XYZ file of C-alpha atoms in Angstrom:
706
model
C -28.724 -68.030 3.904
C -26.260 -69.719 6.062
C -26.896 -68.864 9.920
C -22.955 -67.169 10.022
C -23.683 -65.381 6.958
C -26.988 -64.282 8.164
C -25.616 -63.661 11.792
C -22.504 -61.011 9.920
C -24.965 -59.386 7.620
C -27.559 -58.653 10.732
C -23.839 -57.078 12.370
C -23.150 -54.887 9.297
C -26.379 -53.619 9.135
C -26.302 -52.771 12.775
C -22.974 -51.653 12.460
C -24.277 -49.075 9.947
C -26.787 -47.710 12.118
C -24.762 -46.920 14.624
C -22.964 -45.262 12.952
C -25.414 -43.126 10.990
C -26.839 -42.561 14.547
C -26.442 -38.108 15.066
C -24.114 -37.740 18.161
C -25.920 -35.537 20.054
C -25.502 -32.073 18.558
C -23.703 -28.845 20.831
C -25.543 -26.105 21.910
C -24.155 -22.935 20.434
C -20.703 -22.416 19.473
C -19.251 -18.653 20.718
C -16.155 -17.928 19.657
C -14.381 -14.439 21.205
C -10.830 -13.610 19.350
C -8.563 -11.645 21.356
C -5.800 -9.687 19.056
C -2.201 -9.933 20.659
C -2.521 -12.479 23.235
C 0.736 -14.140 24.271
C 1.113 -17.062 25.748
C 3.483 -16.299 27.834
C 1.657 -13.506 29.425
C -1.219 -15.475 30.290
C 0.526 -18.500 31.703
C 2.717 -15.527 34.141
C -0.892 -14.506 34.681
C -2.829 -17.301 35.490
C -0.368 -18.922 38.043
C -0.613 -15.698 39.680
C -4.422 -16.399 39.876
C -5.075 -12.967 37.726
C -7.084 -14.545 35.008
C -9.959 -16.589 36.684
C -12.525 -16.434 33.841
C -10.107 -17.715 32.060
C -8.606 -20.387 34.511
C -12.061 -21.700 34.974
C -12.231 -22.217 31.247
C -9.366 -24.012 31.384
C -10.373 -26.324 33.910
C -13.685 -27.238 32.498
C -12.245 -28.025 29.540
C -8.414 -27.026 28.605
C -6.056 -24.429 27.382
C -3.076 -24.696 24.488
C -0.769 -22.317 23.307
C -1.508 -21.120 20.096
C 1.238 -21.072 16.764
C 0.404 -18.254 14.466
C 0.934 -19.289 11.033
C 4.806 -18.019 8.974
C 4.763 -15.296 9.098
C 2.406 -14.289 12.432
C 0.414 -11.235 11.753
C -2.873 -10.517 11.954
C -4.653 -10.402 8.536
C -2.323 -13.653 7.845
C -3.117 -15.406 10.879
C -7.220 -14.263 11.069
C -7.274 -15.605 7.460
C -5.926 -18.824 8.149
C -8.077 -19.438 11.108
C -11.517 -18.055 8.898
C -10.583 -20.787 5.911
C -7.918 -23.385 7.187
C -5.774 -22.939 4.866
C -1.932 -22.026 5.061
C -1.299 -18.276 3.685
C -0.228 -19.798 0.673
C -3.939 -21.207 -0.083
C -5.968 -18.347 0.919
C -3.921 -15.808 0.168
C -3.027 -13.217 3.168
C 0.608 -13.445 3.819
C 1.546 -10.006 4.845
C 0.448 -6.980 5.252
C 1.880 -5.572 2.121
C 2.229 -7.597 -1.634
C 4.240 -6.260 -4.552
C 3.514 -6.710 -7.832
C 6.517 -8.352 -10.007
C 5.942 -5.991 -13.103
C 6.883 -3.032 -11.495
C 7.480 -3.912 -7.460
C 5.381 -1.419 -6.084
C 4.092 -2.200 -2.563
C 0.099 -2.352 -2.310
C -1.942 -3.822 0.665
C -2.050 -7.509 0.156
C -5.667 -7.815 2.064
C -7.399 -5.793 -0.181
C -6.987 -4.151 -3.467
C -8.306 -0.621 -5.206
C -10.508 -1.422 -8.524
C -13.083 0.907 -10.091
C -16.305 -0.450 -10.396
C -19.966 1.811 -12.094
C -21.054 4.546 -10.162
C -25.100 3.522 -9.793
C -25.525 2.444 -13.648
C -22.189 3.644 -14.785
C -21.658 5.623 -18.208
C -25.441 5.018 -18.774
C -26.340 7.262 -15.643
C -27.541 10.306 -17.619
C -29.383 8.356 -19.750
C -31.877 6.492 -17.549
C -32.200 9.418 -14.709
C -33.348 11.543 -17.847
C -35.747 8.858 -19.281
C -37.282 8.388 -15.467
C -38.148 12.130 -15.126
C -39.289 12.178 -18.584
C -41.414 9.197 -17.484
C -42.804 10.456 -14.249
C -43.825 13.730 -15.700
C -45.053 12.152 -19.251
C -47.249 10.098 -17.725
C -49.546 13.238 -16.588
C -49.360 14.414 -19.737
C -50.452 11.667 -21.496
C -53.279 11.590 -19.376
C -54.309 15.047 -20.412
C -53.792 14.237 -23.716
C -56.345 11.150 -23.419
C -58.941 13.236 -21.668
C -58.152 15.708 -25.198
C -57.202 18.497 -22.872
C -54.251 19.027 -25.685
C -53.070 22.508 -24.909
C -51.654 21.570 -20.753
C -50.771 18.039 -22.302
C -48.575 19.881 -24.754
C -47.097 22.425 -22.076
C -46.615 19.460 -19.703
C -44.985 17.741 -22.317
C -42.860 20.454 -22.704
C -41.894 20.721 -19.030
C -41.088 16.403 -18.562
C -38.477 17.455 -21.658
C -37.014 20.513 -20.277
C -36.358 18.039 -16.567
C -35.402 15.522 -19.078
C -32.806 17.501 -20.298
C -31.896 19.107 -17.067
C -32.017 15.942 -15.340
C -29.738 14.701 -18.257
C -26.750 17.782 -17.890
C -27.203 17.199 -14.252
C -26.628 13.410 -14.185
C -23.493 14.052 -16.514
C -21.829 16.526 -14.379
C -22.503 15.707 -11.136
C -22.322 11.781 -11.070
C -19.211 10.011 -11.628
C -19.456 7.003 -14.327
C -16.997 4.695 -11.534
C -16.715 5.053 -8.550
C -13.356 3.252 -6.077
C -13.857 0.007 -4.416
C -12.078 -3.103 -2.416
C -11.597 -6.026 -4.131
C -10.828 -8.478 -1.280
C -7.660 -10.740 -1.836
C -8.848 -13.630 0.484
C -9.040 -17.386 -1.013
C -10.859 -19.985 0.961
C -14.138 -21.148 2.264
C -14.814 -19.903 5.566
C -16.219 -21.400 8.584
C -19.223 -19.540 9.417
C -20.882 -20.419 5.725
C -20.982 -23.952 6.660
C -25.032 -25.478 7.238
C -24.355 -26.422 10.414
C -23.440 -22.875 11.318
C -26.824 -21.205 11.173
C -27.493 -18.735 11.952
C -24.250 -17.694 12.268
C -23.162 -13.845 13.301
C -19.902 -12.645 12.604
C -18.624 -9.398 14.515
C -15.543 -8.006 12.944
C -13.680 -10.637 12.029
C -10.137 -9.201 9.982
C -10.180 -9.538 6.411
C -13.933 -9.554 5.406
C -14.178 -6.079 3.495
C -16.311 -6.383 1.729
C -18.545 -8.332 3.347
C -19.823 -11.278 1.714
C -22.803 -12.133 1.776
C -24.161 -15.926 3.763
C -26.751 -17.660 3.998
C -28.632 -17.548 7.360
C -25.774 -15.186 8.617
C -24.899 -11.645 9.490
C -21.014 -9.757 9.319
C -19.986 -6.661 10.246
C -16.721 -6.411 8.092
C -13.376 -5.998 10.501
C -9.512 -5.262 9.954
C -10.057 -3.784 6.334
C -12.609 -1.439 6.346
C -10.899 2.379 5.567
C -11.756 5.530 7.032
C -13.541 8.388 5.296
C -10.062 8.558 3.413
C -9.798 5.516 2.315
C -6.829 4.867 5.142
C -6.758 2.428 7.575
C -6.821 5.038 9.545
C -5.917 8.585 9.337
C -5.933 11.414 11.870
C -5.582 15.035 12.673
C -4.511 17.452 14.765
C -4.554 20.627 15.032
C -1.970 22.960 17.055
C -1.002 26.477 17.302
C 2.757 25.538 18.307
C 5.046 26.506 15.473
C 7.828 24.383 16.919
C 5.382 21.138 17.546
C 7.297 18.729 15.035
C 5.367 14.855 14.897
C 7.850 11.695 16.613
C 9.888 9.681 14.704
C 9.194 10.971 11.125
C 5.463 10.877 11.204
C 5.975 7.746 9.263
C 2.017 7.100 9.499
C 1.277 10.577 8.164
C -1.149 11.887 10.637
C -2.625 15.227 9.053
C -1.160 18.401 11.223
C -2.900 21.753 10.600
C -0.930 24.708 11.568
C -3.175 27.449 13.725
C -2.578 30.840 13.117
C -3.442 31.699 16.680
C -3.790 30.707 20.148
C -6.600 32.859 21.053
C -9.661 34.160 19.624
C -11.618 32.819 16.418
C -10.750 31.489 13.434
C -10.965 28.892 10.454
C -9.417 25.986 9.628
C -10.738 22.575 8.034
C -10.974 19.078 8.080
C -9.721 17.101 5.421
C -12.149 15.463 4.180
C -12.603 11.989 1.321
C -10.492 12.290 -1.352
C -11.823 14.228 -4.374
C -10.170 11.977 -7.396
C -13.932 9.696 -7.916
C -15.769 12.670 -8.707
C -13.164 14.127 -11.062
C -11.533 16.346 -8.593
C -8.261 16.919 -7.485
C -7.623 16.873 -3.746
C -9.935 16.581 -0.979
C -13.709 17.427 0.021
C -12.948 19.710 3.003
C -15.311 20.721 5.346
C -15.087 24.607 7.104
C -13.978 24.101 11.180
C -14.453 26.977 13.580
C -12.388 27.042 16.598
C -12.792 29.890 19.063
C -10.662 30.321 22.403
C -12.653 31.623 25.521
C -11.514 35.194 26.616
C -10.447 32.913 30.461
C -8.484 30.729 27.731
C -9.733 27.512 29.700
C -12.599 26.452 27.018
C -12.098 25.948 22.807
C -15.679 25.839 21.128
C -15.476 23.792 18.022
C -18.133 24.512 15.479
C -18.687 22.018 12.294
C -21.149 21.186 9.616
C -23.879 23.098 12.122
C -22.877 21.214 15.326
C -21.402 22.517 18.021
C -19.317 21.618 21.332
C -17.763 23.299 23.870
C -14.446 21.581 25.239
C -12.071 21.887 28.153
C -8.077 20.355 28.039
C -8.709 16.382 28.677
C -11.974 16.681 27.318
C -13.536 14.806 24.186
C -16.553 15.515 22.568
C -19.424 12.544 21.510
C -19.804 11.679 18.197
C -20.026 14.609 15.900
C -21.734 14.291 12.576
C -20.069 15.873 9.350
C -21.376 15.683 5.912
C -18.428 16.089 3.243
C -21.183 18.182 0.219
C -19.064 17.044 -3.426
C -22.312 18.358 -5.386
C -25.815 19.076 -5.360
C -26.690 15.587 -5.947
C -23.635 14.127 -3.895
C -22.778 13.663 0.064
C -20.439 11.616 1.897
C -21.296 11.424 5.473
C -19.340 10.463 8.516
C -18.533 11.256 11.813
C -15.828 11.969 14.223
C -14.454 12.556 17.686
C -12.004 15.252 18.876
C -9.641 15.617 21.947
C -8.633 18.993 22.986
C -5.398 18.072 24.813
C -3.927 21.930 25.831
C -5.573 25.278 24.798
C -2.718 27.155 26.775
C 0.295 27.802 25.845
C -0.753 26.746 22.951
C -3.527 24.760 21.249
C -3.506 21.198 20.683
C -6.330 19.791 19.426
C -6.834 16.004 18.387
C -9.885 14.862 15.405
C -9.973 10.974 15.652
C -10.465 8.607 12.014
C -13.294 10.483 10.223
C -15.925 6.879 10.323
C -18.254 5.827 7.532
C -21.814 6.242 8.996
C -23.875 3.456 8.757
C -27.184 5.699 8.372
C -25.927 7.281 5.609
C -23.622 4.783 3.287
C -22.338 5.915 -0.339
C -24.301 3.973 -2.651
C -23.166 0.594 -3.503
C -21.263 0.777 0.025
C -22.310 -1.499 2.523
C -19.859 -2.666 5.851
C -22.248 -5.355 6.523
C -23.788 -8.522 5.312
C -27.163 -7.580 4.959
C -26.236 -4.539 4.382
C -28.728 -2.576 6.695
C -27.274 -5.294 9.953
C -24.899 -2.030 10.391
C -27.405 -0.206 10.262
C -29.238 -1.332 12.955
C -26.332 -1.931 15.257
C -26.213 2.444 15.432
C -30.203 1.749 16.044
C -29.357 -0.734 19.339
C -25.760 0.440 20.376
C -25.547 4.064 19.109
C -22.630 5.361 16.948
C -19.596 3.164 16.764
C -16.069 2.943 15.198
C -16.900 1.518 11.605
C -13.209 1.120 10.222
C -11.627 -2.107 10.554
C -8.329 -0.883 12.837
C -10.651 0.872 15.124
C -8.066 2.168 17.537
C -5.891 5.031 16.620
C -2.151 3.772 17.240
C -0.958 6.163 14.536
C -1.182 9.064 17.140
C 0.272 7.783 20.064
C 3.170 7.153 18.041
C 3.662 10.689 16.259
C 3.092 12.582 19.589
C -0.624 13.811 18.702
C -2.163 11.969 21.481
C -0.953 10.765 24.871
C -0.739 7.985 26.470
C -3.727 9.142 29.024
C -5.620 9.862 26.076
C -4.721 6.609 24.143
C -5.813 4.731 26.958
C -9.771 6.326 27.022
C -9.656 5.279 23.428
C -9.446 1.963 24.408
C -11.374 2.222 27.420
C -14.794 3.940 25.278
C -13.823 1.413 22.090
C -13.623 -1.509 24.108
C -17.042 -0.759 26.396
C -19.007 -0.170 23.210
C -17.331 -3.490 21.801
C -18.591 -5.338 25.191
C -22.046 -4.269 24.819
C -22.398 -5.218 21.700
C -21.752 -8.768 22.336
C -23.488 -8.596 25.273
C -26.813 -8.035 23.008
C -25.473 -9.925 20.311
C -25.344 -13.200 23.344
C -29.361 -12.913 23.520
C -29.658 -13.466 19.782
C -29.910 -17.426 20.473
C -27.052 -17.831 16.855
C -25.656 -21.117 16.074
C -22.392 -19.351 15.679
C -21.484 -16.054 17.379
C -17.820 -14.964 16.962
C -16.703 -11.748 18.136
C -13.501 -10.010 17.764
C -11.825 -7.561 19.835
C -8.856 -5.714 18.739
C -7.435 -3.321 22.020
C -4.995 -6.474 23.472
C -2.918 -5.723 20.295
C -2.758 -2.178 20.293
C -2.358 -1.354 23.462
C 0.919 -3.956 23.934
C 2.163 -2.519 20.639
C 2.553 0.993 22.029
C 3.057 0.365 26.374
C 5.584 -2.923 25.315
C 8.698 -0.218 26.158
C 7.230 0.549 29.811
C 7.447 -3.559 30.391
C 10.971 -3.969 29.218
C 13.311 -1.602 31.342
C 15.900 -2.342 28.479
C 14.200 -0.663 25.604
C 15.572 2.377 24.157
C 12.135 3.962 24.557
C 11.576 2.993 27.645
C 10.922 5.720 30.702
C 10.763 5.174 34.298
C 8.826 7.481 35.168
C 5.732 6.576 32.339
C 6.629 3.251 33.529
C 5.247 3.673 37.193
C 2.129 4.851 35.537
C 0.719 2.707 33.337
C 4.136 0.320 33.210
C 1.052 -2.608 33.883
C -1.526 -1.766 31.154
C -1.228 -4.768 28.891
C -1.923 -6.848 31.988
C -5.080 -4.565 32.887
C -5.897 -5.459 29.379
C -5.860 -9.333 29.805
C -7.905 -8.457 33.049
C -9.824 -7.125 30.919
C -9.944 -9.749 28.714
C -10.515 -11.931 31.410
C -13.686 -10.104 32.903
C -15.155 -10.262 29.032
C -15.031 -14.139 28.888
C -16.670 -14.607 32.596
C -19.229 -12.145 31.249
C -19.733 -14.807 27.874
C -19.491 -17.517 30.084
C -22.313 -16.713 32.522
C -24.896 -16.247 29.516
C -24.154 -19.525 28.300
C -26.118 -23.332 28.499
C -24.302 -26.295 29.961
C -24.073 -27.418 26.160
C -22.836 -24.774 24.835
C -19.199 -24.396 23.511
C -16.929 -21.878 24.454
C -13.909 -20.617 22.518
C -10.984 -17.960 23.418
C -8.317 -17.541 21.174
C -5.734 -15.279 20.195
C -3.678 -15.125 16.014
C -0.257 -14.334 17.997
C 1.625 -13.356 20.729
C 4.355 -10.445 21.433
C 7.627 -9.737 22.130
C 9.666 -6.425 22.884
C 11.005 -4.953 20.051
C 14.895 -3.059 20.899
C 16.560 -2.903 17.366
C 14.924 -2.940 13.885
C 17.164 -4.862 11.367
C 16.808 -3.418 7.769
C 17.317 -6.658 5.021
C 17.405 -4.263 2.352
C 20.338 -2.148 4.072
C 21.974 -5.996 3.997
C 21.117 -6.925 0.653
C 22.794 -3.297 -0.300
C 26.075 -4.319 2.207
C 26.245 -8.135 0.688
C 26.395 -6.840 -3.003
C 23.299 -8.681 -3.520
C 20.835 -4.868 -3.924
C 22.788 -2.277 -6.100
C 22.028 1.289 -6.047
C 22.653 4.064 -8.528
C 21.929 6.991 -6.229
C 20.528 7.615 -2.639
C 16.994 6.147 -1.522
C 14.843 8.141 -0.461
C 12.621 8.259 3.046
C 8.888 6.875 2.488
C 6.055 6.276 4.508
C 2.346 4.838 4.773
C 0.993 7.702 2.871
C 3.395 6.882 -0.322
C 1.640 3.675 -0.097
C -2.185 5.561 -0.664
C -0.970 8.406 -2.980
C 0.876 5.483 -5.331
C 4.248 6.924 -4.822
C 7.324 6.313 -6.404
C 9.506 3.349 -5.077
C 12.922 2.041 -5.961
C 13.832 5.294 -7.508
C 17.394 4.249 -6.479
C 17.596 0.698 -7.626
C 19.879 -0.352 -10.656
C 18.137 -3.772 -11.404
C 20.504 -4.743 -13.773
C 22.997 -5.476 -11.127
C 20.132 -6.201 -8.565
C 19.749 -10.241 -7.690
C 17.105 -9.559 -4.436
C 15.423 -7.595 -2.457
C 12.725 -7.055 0.605
C 10.063 -5.892 0.841
C 6.849 -6.240 3.543
C 7.806 -7.392 7.049
C 10.287 -9.955 6.119
C 9.993 -10.952 2.844
C 12.833 -11.156 0.374
C 11.761 -11.370 -3.501
C 14.538 -13.008 -6.173
C 14.763 -10.515 -8.581
C 14.069 -13.435 -11.167
C 14.297 -13.731 -15.351
C 10.607 -14.640 -16.798
C 8.797 -12.846 -13.347
C 10.009 -9.181 -12.396
C 10.565 -6.634 -14.960
C 13.773 -7.080 -15.864
C 14.989 -10.294 -13.362
C 18.602 -11.246 -13.796
C 18.245 -14.293 -11.733
C 17.996 -17.692 -14.267
C 15.108 -20.207 -12.334
C 16.377 -23.176 -11.774
C 19.953 -23.950 -10.342
C 20.912 -19.895 -10.135
C 17.680 -19.595 -8.493
C 18.239 -22.410 -6.055
C 21.502 -21.311 -5.159
C 21.248 -17.885 -4.967
C 18.266 -18.890 -2.613
C 20.533 -21.501 -0.633
C 22.857 -18.441 -0.031
C 20.491 -16.130 1.199
C 18.869 -18.502 3.950
C 22.703 -18.773 4.780
C 23.607 -15.531 5.469
C 20.966 -14.393 7.232
C 20.527 -17.307 9.629
C 23.941 -15.809 10.522
C 22.699 -12.623 10.616
C 24.225 -11.129 14.042
C 23.985 -7.652 15.627
C 27.362 -6.163 15.762
C 25.972 -3.735 18.696
C 25.497 -7.189 21.175
C 27.130 -10.024 19.244
C 23.149 -11.457 19.343
C 21.814 -13.315 16.782
C 18.608 -11.070 15.172
C 17.315 -13.775 12.633
C 16.191 -17.001 14.273
C 14.720 -18.958 10.912
C 14.575 -18.143 7.032
C 11.866 -19.987 5.517
C 11.622 -21.453 1.924
C 8.107 -21.043 0.959
C 7.758 -24.250 -0.217
C 8.586 -25.482 3.374
C 5.694 -24.060 4.518
C 3.059 -23.896 2.402
C 1.271 -26.379 0.820
C 0.829 -24.589 -2.626
C 1.119 -21.441 -4.055
C 1.137 -18.574 -6.397
C 4.940 -18.283 -7.325
C 4.632 -14.866 -8.904
C 2.973 -12.977 -5.277
C 3.979 -15.446 -2.035
C 7.741 -14.068 -1.391
C 10.870 -16.657 -2.237
C 11.992 -16.046 1.415
C 11.253 -15.640 4.750
C 13.003 -14.062 7.204
C 11.997 -14.417 11.021
C 13.540 -12.599 14.199
C 14.436 -13.588 17.923
C 12.523 -11.157 20.178
C 14.043 -7.953 20.758
C 14.206 -7.539 16.757
C 11.693 -6.930 14.077
C 12.512 -5.698 11.017
C 12.221 -1.506 10.237
C 9.232 0.456 8.727
C 11.837 1.299 6.031
C 12.827 -2.173 5.220
C 9.472 -2.992 4.651
C 8.575 -0.341 2.200
C 11.851 -1.424 0.028
C 13.800 1.571 1.241
C 17.473 0.583 2.320
C 18.262 3.101 5.280
C 22.270 3.777 6.585
C 22.663 1.080 8.344
C 21.424 -2.846 8.621
C 20.844 -1.975 12.502
C 18.719 0.759 14.331
C 18.187 1.358 17.744
C 13.932 1.362 18.183
C 13.235 5.032 19.560
C 9.147 4.688 18.829
C 6.427 4.297 21.195
C 5.242 1.263 18.562
C 7.388 -0.829 21.049
C 6.589 -4.209 21.447
C 5.596 -6.703 17.798
C 4.979 -9.817 16.413
C 4.753 -9.755 12.536
C 8.546 -10.259 11.135
C 9.041 -12.959 14.672
C 9.481 -16.680 15.045
C 5.893 -18.018 15.303
C 7.171 -20.278 17.315
C 8.346 -17.427 20.002
C 5.099 -14.993 19.671
C 2.684 -18.023 20.282
C -1.615 -17.334 21.566
C -3.934 -18.847 23.230
C -6.144 -21.302 22.848
C -8.719 -22.122 25.377
C -12.001 -24.113 25.197
C -14.813 -24.977 27.382
C -14.601 -28.130 25.718
C -11.961 -31.268 26.626
C -9.622 -31.792 23.431
C -6.596 -33.405 22.689
C -3.418 -32.649 21.594
C 0.881 -33.696 21.541
C 1.892 -30.224 21.241
C 0.811 -26.785 20.356
C -2.219 -26.979 18.144
C -1.446 -24.208 15.190
C -4.386 -21.850 14.564
C -5.816 -23.838 11.398
C -6.598 -26.516 14.021
C -8.668 -24.575 15.874
C -10.623 -24.308 12.364
C -10.902 -27.819 12.163
C -12.520 -28.051 15.034
C -14.604 -25.049 14.683
C -15.897 -27.258 11.541
C -16.208 -29.978 13.654
C -18.027 -29.302 15.656
C -21.075 -27.476 13.187
C -20.736 -30.464 11.092
C -18.605 -28.858 8.699
C -17.679 -30.464 5.453
C -12.987 -31.325 4.813
C -11.826 -28.217 3.420
C -9.403 -29.587 -0.078
C -5.442 -28.640 1.501
C -6.450 -27.733 5.471
C -3.151 -27.313 6.637
C -5.260 -28.023 10.166
C -7.203 -31.027 11.687
C -9.572 -31.101 14.411
C -8.933 -31.372 18.264
C -11.661 -33.390 19.247
């Protein structure tokens, strides 16, 4: 070999050797996900020195405001963080979706399906065979020993037992049971080989839990309560004039008590009975006894007894809902006595599934025993995905003080879990905290004197609770940082920010006013219960004359021929012309009350998603400016009397239909990073994959910041 060629070959070999040399691997990767933490508010608090632990993290590594997905919704952004795909790729694009065959709204995160209960239709035969084998084996043994009479008698007993088991199984064991199918698509970063062993706590959109090698998971948003809802609390009152605030849109179970004195028996409403071939629900008795002095209430249920004074909570009370002699569904709940005189007001939390006694085939963790292990280590905890009850404070069945007590208790237990898990030494640990988002939703009104639900007296007492929740977040960050080594990487992020919600916009009302949605009768008000009970929707719409409709939190669908049942808009030029017309008109939508523009931007789906299913993804996504959000009724497809309404709800802060650039979340890291503009949440996913040596994901929406 010539000298020059030899030198070049040696240089090439040396270069390959240098490139192949492994870079020093970081230690552990710990990620804290805080829902709904707003960049503007964090930056204000940092400038005032109120978040010292986040300030230290920023100084050590870096900070940037984080741009959420389009739309800026919790399940959408966290699904993007989990996979690195945009919503068109992972297909979690809203809280709600519709079936174009009937336009009925359902939850987009997951859908209910039917799966066999145990062995399905073979249950009676298999259980009968097992009983026959269990008793038949001794009979055979007796026969072999020539004890024919005893063998014959035992054989008769075995046959009778088998017949009895067959009949019992056929009568009491259902063939199928309801189950949930997770609609999220795409690979998740915690399943990467370099991330093992990994623990993932409460990541939204992870129910049912998916097993992954070398990992443990407790599912998050998507896990139902015992009723199958995302949270169905109950309220017992003797006040004949009590009415839930703002129409009870979230379907709190209201029970009217017959008296405000003495002893009375009511019920706790349990799981739906349809899985067992029955109507209604499986309930248990609840006995309430008012003391003669009218200062205490004794509650009794399922053999448990507790005595409450006004303002007190019970601990977790185990509840057993006996379906039949073979099946019992186990859960637990807490009660709080709001008042006893002059009228009783008693709150019952949503009933949690009991990890120690989960129904057959039902899992909230992977491996299945991990949820039970957490109970043994940390005590009973909230298992449902939407853990903090925002529905009851909205309906005035839980006070501000009681709501914050629940928040504090929930956050305290999650901190205990995190502290315990930090000692486990996993390569990757993710822990999600929901409390900043839930507090902001219902207390933002007290930060905004211009909000229709602003109350000066309440603001004096609770006007800073959003900031207090951020200080709690900062404390958790500090506790976590102290538990890590210098080589470990700590990441803190939120999925979106927040804005005030003063005025509601009903896009279906706008479509009606502008002739795109044509009615043939009066539209009926809907609530969340209609979603779960498969209620009637769109009864008042004439689809033979309607060109477009709205559903979900800012989604507009064209009534497209060949896609929607009875669609009238032709694909191609007519479809595109209609979309362009809607974009132009909606972008110019002005609130007549104050002359302000309500809409920030209207996106066509192909402008924000790399790929998508055209039958699933909305044709247009309308985003709002601060102060505005799509109304609850519009999200359920109901046109109301006016396009704009004041928002008098306790649910007063939001992000769901806001322009993502106007409600940015936060990104902190102990490892320095580089970015020329606010990164997107998918960029954080790519960065985590880079840390653990993960493979590139086709159609990924982000790139590593390292």
